Coordinates of C-alpha atoms and ligand atoms in Angstrom, one line a residue:
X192 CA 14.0 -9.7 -11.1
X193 CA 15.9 -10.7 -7.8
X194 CA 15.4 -9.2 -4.6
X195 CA 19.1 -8.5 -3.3
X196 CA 19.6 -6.3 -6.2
X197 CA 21.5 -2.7 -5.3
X198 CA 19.4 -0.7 -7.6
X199 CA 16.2 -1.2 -9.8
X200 CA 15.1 0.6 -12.8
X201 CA 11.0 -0.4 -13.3
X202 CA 8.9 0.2 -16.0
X203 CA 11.1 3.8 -16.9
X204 CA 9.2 6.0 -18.9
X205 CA 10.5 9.2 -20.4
X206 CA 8.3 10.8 -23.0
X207 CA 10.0 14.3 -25.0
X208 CA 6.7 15.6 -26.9
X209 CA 5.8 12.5 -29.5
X210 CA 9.1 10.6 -28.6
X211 CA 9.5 7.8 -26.5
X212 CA 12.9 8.5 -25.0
X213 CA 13.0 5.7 -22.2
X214 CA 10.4 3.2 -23.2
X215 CA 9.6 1.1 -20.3
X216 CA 12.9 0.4 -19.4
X217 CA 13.9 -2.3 -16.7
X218 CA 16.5 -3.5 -15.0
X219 CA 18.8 -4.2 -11.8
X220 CA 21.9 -3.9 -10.8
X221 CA 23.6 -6.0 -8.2
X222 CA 25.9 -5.1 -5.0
X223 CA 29.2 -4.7 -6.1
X224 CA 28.5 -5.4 -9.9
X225 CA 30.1 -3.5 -13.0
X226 CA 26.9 -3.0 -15.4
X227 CA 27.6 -1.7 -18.7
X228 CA 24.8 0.5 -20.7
X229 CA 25.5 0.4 -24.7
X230 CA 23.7 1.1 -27.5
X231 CA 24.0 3.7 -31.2
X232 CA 23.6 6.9 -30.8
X233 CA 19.9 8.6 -29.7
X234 CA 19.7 5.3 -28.2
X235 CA 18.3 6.8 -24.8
X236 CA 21.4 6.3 -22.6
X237 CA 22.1 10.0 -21.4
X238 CA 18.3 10.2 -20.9
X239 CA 18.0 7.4 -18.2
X240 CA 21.3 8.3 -16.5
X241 CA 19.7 11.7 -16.0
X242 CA 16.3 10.0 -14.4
X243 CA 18.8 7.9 -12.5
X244 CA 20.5 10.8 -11.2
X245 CA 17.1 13.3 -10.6
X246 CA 18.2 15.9 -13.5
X247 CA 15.1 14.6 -15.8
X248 CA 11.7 13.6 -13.8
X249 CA 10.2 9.9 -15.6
X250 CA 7.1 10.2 -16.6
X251 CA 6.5 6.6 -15.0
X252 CA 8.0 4.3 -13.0
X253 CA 10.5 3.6 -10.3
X254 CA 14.0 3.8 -8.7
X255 CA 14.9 2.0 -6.2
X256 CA 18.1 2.4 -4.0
X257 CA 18.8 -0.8 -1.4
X258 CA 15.1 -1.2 -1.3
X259 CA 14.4 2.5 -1.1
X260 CA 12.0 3.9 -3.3
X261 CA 14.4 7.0 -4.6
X262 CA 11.9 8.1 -7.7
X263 CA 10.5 11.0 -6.0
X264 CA 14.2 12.2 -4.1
X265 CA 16.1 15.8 -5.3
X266 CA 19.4 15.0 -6.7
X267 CA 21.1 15.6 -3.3
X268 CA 19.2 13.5 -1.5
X269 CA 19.9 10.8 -4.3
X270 CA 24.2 11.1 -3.5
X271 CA 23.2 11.0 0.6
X272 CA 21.5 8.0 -0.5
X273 CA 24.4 6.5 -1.5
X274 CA 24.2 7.4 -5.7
X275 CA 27.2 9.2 -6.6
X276 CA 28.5 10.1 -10.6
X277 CA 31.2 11.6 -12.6
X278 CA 30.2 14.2 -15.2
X279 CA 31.2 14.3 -18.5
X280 CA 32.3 17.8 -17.6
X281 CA 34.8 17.7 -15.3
X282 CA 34.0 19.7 -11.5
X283 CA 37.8 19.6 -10.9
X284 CA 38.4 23.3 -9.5
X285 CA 41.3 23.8 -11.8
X286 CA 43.1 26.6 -9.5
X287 CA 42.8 24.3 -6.3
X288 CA 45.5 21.7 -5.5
X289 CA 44.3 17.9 -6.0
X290 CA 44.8 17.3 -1.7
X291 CA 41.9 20.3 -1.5
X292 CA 39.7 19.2 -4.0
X293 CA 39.5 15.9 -2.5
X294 CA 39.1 17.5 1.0
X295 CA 36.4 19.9 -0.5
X296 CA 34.2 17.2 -1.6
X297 CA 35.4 14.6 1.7
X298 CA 34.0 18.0 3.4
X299 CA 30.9 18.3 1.4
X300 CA 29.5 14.9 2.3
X301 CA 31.1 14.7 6.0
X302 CA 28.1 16.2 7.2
X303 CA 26.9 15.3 10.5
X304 CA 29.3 12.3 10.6
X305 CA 32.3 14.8 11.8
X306 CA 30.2 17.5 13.9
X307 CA 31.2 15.7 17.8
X308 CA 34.8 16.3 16.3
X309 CA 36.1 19.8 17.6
X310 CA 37.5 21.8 13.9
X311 CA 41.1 21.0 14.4
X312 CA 40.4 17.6 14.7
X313 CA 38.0 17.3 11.7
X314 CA 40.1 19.0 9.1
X315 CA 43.4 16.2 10.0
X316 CA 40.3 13.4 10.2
X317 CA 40.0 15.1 6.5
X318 CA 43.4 15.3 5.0
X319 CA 43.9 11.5 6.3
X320 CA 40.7 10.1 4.3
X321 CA 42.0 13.0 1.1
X322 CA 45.1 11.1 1.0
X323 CA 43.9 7.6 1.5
X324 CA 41.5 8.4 -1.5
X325 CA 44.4 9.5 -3.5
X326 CA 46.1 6.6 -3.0
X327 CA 43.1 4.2 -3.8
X328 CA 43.0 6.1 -7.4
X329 CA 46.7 6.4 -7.8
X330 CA 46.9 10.2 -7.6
X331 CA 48.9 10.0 -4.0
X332 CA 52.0 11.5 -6.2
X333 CA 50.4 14.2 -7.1
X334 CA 48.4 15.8 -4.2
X335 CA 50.1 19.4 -3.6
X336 CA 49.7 19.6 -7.6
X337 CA 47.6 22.2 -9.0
X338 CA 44.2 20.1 -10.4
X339 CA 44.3 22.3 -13.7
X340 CA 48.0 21.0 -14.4
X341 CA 47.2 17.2 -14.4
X342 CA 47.1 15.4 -18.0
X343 CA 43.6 15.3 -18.9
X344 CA 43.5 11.3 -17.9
X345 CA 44.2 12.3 -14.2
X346 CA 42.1 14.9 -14.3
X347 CA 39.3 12.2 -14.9
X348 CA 40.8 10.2 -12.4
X349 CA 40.4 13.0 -9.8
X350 CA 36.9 13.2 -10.8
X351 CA 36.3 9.8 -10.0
X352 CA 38.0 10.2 -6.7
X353 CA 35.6 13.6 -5.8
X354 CA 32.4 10.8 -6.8
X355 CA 34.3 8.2 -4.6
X356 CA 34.2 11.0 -1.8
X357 CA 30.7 10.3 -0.9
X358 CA 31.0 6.7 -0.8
X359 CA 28.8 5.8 -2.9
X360 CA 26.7 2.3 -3.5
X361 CA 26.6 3.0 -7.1
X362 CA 28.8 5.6 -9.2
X363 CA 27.3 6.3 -12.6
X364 CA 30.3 6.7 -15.1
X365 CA 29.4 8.9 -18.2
X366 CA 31.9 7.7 -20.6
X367 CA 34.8 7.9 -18.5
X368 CA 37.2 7.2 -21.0
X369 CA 35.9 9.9 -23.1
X370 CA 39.3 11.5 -24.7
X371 CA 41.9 9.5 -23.5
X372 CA 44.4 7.8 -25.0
X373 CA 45.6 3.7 -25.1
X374 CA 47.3 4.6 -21.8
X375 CA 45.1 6.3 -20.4
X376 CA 42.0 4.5 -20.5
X377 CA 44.3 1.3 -19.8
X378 CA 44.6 2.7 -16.0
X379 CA 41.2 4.2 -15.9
X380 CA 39.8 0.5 -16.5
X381 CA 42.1 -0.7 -14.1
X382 CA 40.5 2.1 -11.5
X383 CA 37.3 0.9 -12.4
X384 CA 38.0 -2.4 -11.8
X385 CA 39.3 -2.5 -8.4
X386 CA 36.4 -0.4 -7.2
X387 CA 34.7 -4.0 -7.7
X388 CA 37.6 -5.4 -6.0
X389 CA 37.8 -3.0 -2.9
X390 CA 35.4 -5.2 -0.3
X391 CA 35.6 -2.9 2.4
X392 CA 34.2 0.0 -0.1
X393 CA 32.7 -2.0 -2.7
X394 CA 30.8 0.4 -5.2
X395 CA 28.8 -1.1 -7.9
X396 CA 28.9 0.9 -11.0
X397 CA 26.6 1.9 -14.3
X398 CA 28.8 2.4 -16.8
X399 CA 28.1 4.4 -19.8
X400 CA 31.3 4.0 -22.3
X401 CA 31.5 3.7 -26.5
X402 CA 34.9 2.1 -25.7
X403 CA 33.6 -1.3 -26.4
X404 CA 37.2 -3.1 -25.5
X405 CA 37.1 -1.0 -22.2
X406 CA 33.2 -2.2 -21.8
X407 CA 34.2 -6.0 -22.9
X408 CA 37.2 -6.1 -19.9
X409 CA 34.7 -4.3 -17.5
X410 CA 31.4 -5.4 -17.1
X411 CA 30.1 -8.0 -15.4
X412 CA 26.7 -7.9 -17.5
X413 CA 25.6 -5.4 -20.2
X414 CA 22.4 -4.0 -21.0
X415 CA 21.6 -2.7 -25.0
X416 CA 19.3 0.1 -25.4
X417 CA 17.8 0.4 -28.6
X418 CA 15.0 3.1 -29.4
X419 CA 14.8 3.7 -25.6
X420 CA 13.9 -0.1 -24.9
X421 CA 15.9 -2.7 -23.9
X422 CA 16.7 -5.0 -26.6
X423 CA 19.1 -7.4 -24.3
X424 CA 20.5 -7.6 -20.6
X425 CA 23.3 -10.2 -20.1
X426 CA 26.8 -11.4 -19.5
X427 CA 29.7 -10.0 -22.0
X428 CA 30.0 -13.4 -24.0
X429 CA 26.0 -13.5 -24.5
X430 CA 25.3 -10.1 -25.8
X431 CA 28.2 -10.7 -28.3
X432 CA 27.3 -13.6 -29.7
X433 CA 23.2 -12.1 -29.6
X434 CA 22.5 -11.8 -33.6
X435 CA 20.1 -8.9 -32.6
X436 CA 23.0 -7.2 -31.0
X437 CA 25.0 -7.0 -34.0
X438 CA 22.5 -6.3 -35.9
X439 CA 21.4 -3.2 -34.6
X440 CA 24.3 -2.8 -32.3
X441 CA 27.1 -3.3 -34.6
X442 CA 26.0 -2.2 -37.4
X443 CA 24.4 -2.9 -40.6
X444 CA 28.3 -3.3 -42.0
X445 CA 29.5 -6.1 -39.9
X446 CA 26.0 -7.9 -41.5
X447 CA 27.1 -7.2 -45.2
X448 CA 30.8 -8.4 -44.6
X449 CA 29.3 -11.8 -44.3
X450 CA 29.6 -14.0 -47.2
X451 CA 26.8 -14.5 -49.0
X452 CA 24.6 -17.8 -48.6
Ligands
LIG241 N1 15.7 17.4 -23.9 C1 15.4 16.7 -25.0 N2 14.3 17.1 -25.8 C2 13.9 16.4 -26.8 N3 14.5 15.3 -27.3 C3 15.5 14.8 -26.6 C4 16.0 15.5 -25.4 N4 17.1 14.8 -25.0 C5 17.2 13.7 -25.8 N5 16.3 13.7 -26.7 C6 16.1 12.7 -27.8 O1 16.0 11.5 -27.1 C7 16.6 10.4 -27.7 C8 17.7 9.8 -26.8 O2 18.8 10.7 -26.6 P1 20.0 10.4 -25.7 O3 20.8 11.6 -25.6 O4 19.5 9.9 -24.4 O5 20.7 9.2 -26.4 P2 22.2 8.6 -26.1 O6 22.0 7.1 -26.1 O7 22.8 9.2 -24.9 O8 23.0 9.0 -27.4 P3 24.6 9.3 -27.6 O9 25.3 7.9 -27.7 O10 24.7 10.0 -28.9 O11 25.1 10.0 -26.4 C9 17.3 11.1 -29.0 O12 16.4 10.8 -30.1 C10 17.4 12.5 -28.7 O13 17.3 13.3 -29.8
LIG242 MG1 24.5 10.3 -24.6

């Protein structure tokens, strides 16, 4: 494993009764990287995204954070730590306009940062960096909007912005494309994508998605979780062409489509 990675999973172990849920489970991520997490259903991947963000408690092994030994951290002190994700349910506040959401969350992660400021100050310092965000998704157009109006695509965009908010090191993306259609997801890859791009704010992300052509454009490597282990970690090209991939990855059909020897 190298040294300069972001974030390392180590010997992840989550047991529910005789099941082993994450089985030992390793791996890194590094600065900057898009890491994709596939694998069939029951496979374990809501399990360790849930250790990785403090809901579920391992039953062994460790986080680590830019070399900081998170295992043991609340799930708050993970996003001051720089670990920030998007929910599969939306925490858009429908009633509130997009500008306030963003300043909500901008305002929930401030902290300290903004106390020397007097108030005035501090909320314009606010609504600046709310509508710099907006434009970095794309939603800029729609800030005095109500959130609850938006087409469900940039509603998900907005909820990616309220993650971006704490400026996170690593977002965790729970299938982001999750109910979207081909135009849709087309700009929500493109959102993911220039989060690697942005140096000044480069974010690496873990990226949870069933969207196999979104995952395919994405990643820079992809890890397979089988059964709670990991069957393969490697570059797009590699884990397609892996035979043990498409055999349990794939599925058993893509196996009996091939001619007979
Ligand atoms: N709280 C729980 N108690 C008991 N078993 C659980 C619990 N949560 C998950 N499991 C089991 O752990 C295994 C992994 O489930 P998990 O939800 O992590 O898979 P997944 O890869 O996210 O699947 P999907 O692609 O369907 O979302 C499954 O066998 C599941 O039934
Ligand atoms: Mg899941």
């Amino acid at each position: 494993m190298t040294t300069d990675a972001l974030f390392r999973i180590d010997g992840l172990v989550k047991r529910f009764g005789g099941l082993l849920a994450t089985d030992h489970v390793t791996l890194a991520i590094a600065p900057g990287e898009v890491h994709a997490l596939i694998g069939p259903n029951g496979a374990g991947k809501t399990t360790l995204i849930h250790q990785i963000t403090g809901l579920l408690k391992p039953d062994a092994g460790r986080l680590w954070l830019a070399g900081r030994d998170i295992t043991a951290l609340a799930d708050h002190q993970r996003v001051a730590a720089g670990l920030s994700r998007c929910f599969q349910v939306t925490r858009v506040f429908a009633r509130n306009t997009v500008q306030d959401n963003l300043v909500l969350a901008l305002q929930a992660h401030a902290g300290s940062s903004l106390r020397f400021f007097a108030p005035r100050t501090r909320e314009a310092g606010l609504y600046a960096q709310a509508r710099e965000l907006a434009a970095r998704v794309g939603l800029d157009q729609v800030l005095s909007r109500e959130a609850g109006t938006l087409p469900h695509g940039a509603q998900r965009t907005l909820d990616v912005a309220l993650a971006l908010a704490a400026k996170p090191r690593l977002l965790l993306l729970d299938e982001p494309m999750a109910g979207m259609g081909p135009e849709e997801s087309a700009r929500m890859v493109e959102l993911i994508e220039s989060l690697r791009g942005n140096d000044g704010e480069r974010c690496a992300v873990l990226l949870v998605e069933h969207d196999m052509d979104a995952v395919f454009r994405l990643a820079d490597r992809v890890t397979v979780l089988v059964q709670g282990r990991v069957l393969t970690t490697g570059t797009v090209d590699a884990v397609r062409a892996d035979a043990r991939v498409q055999a349990v990855y794939l599925g058993a059909e893509d196996i009996a489509t091939e001619p007979a020897p």
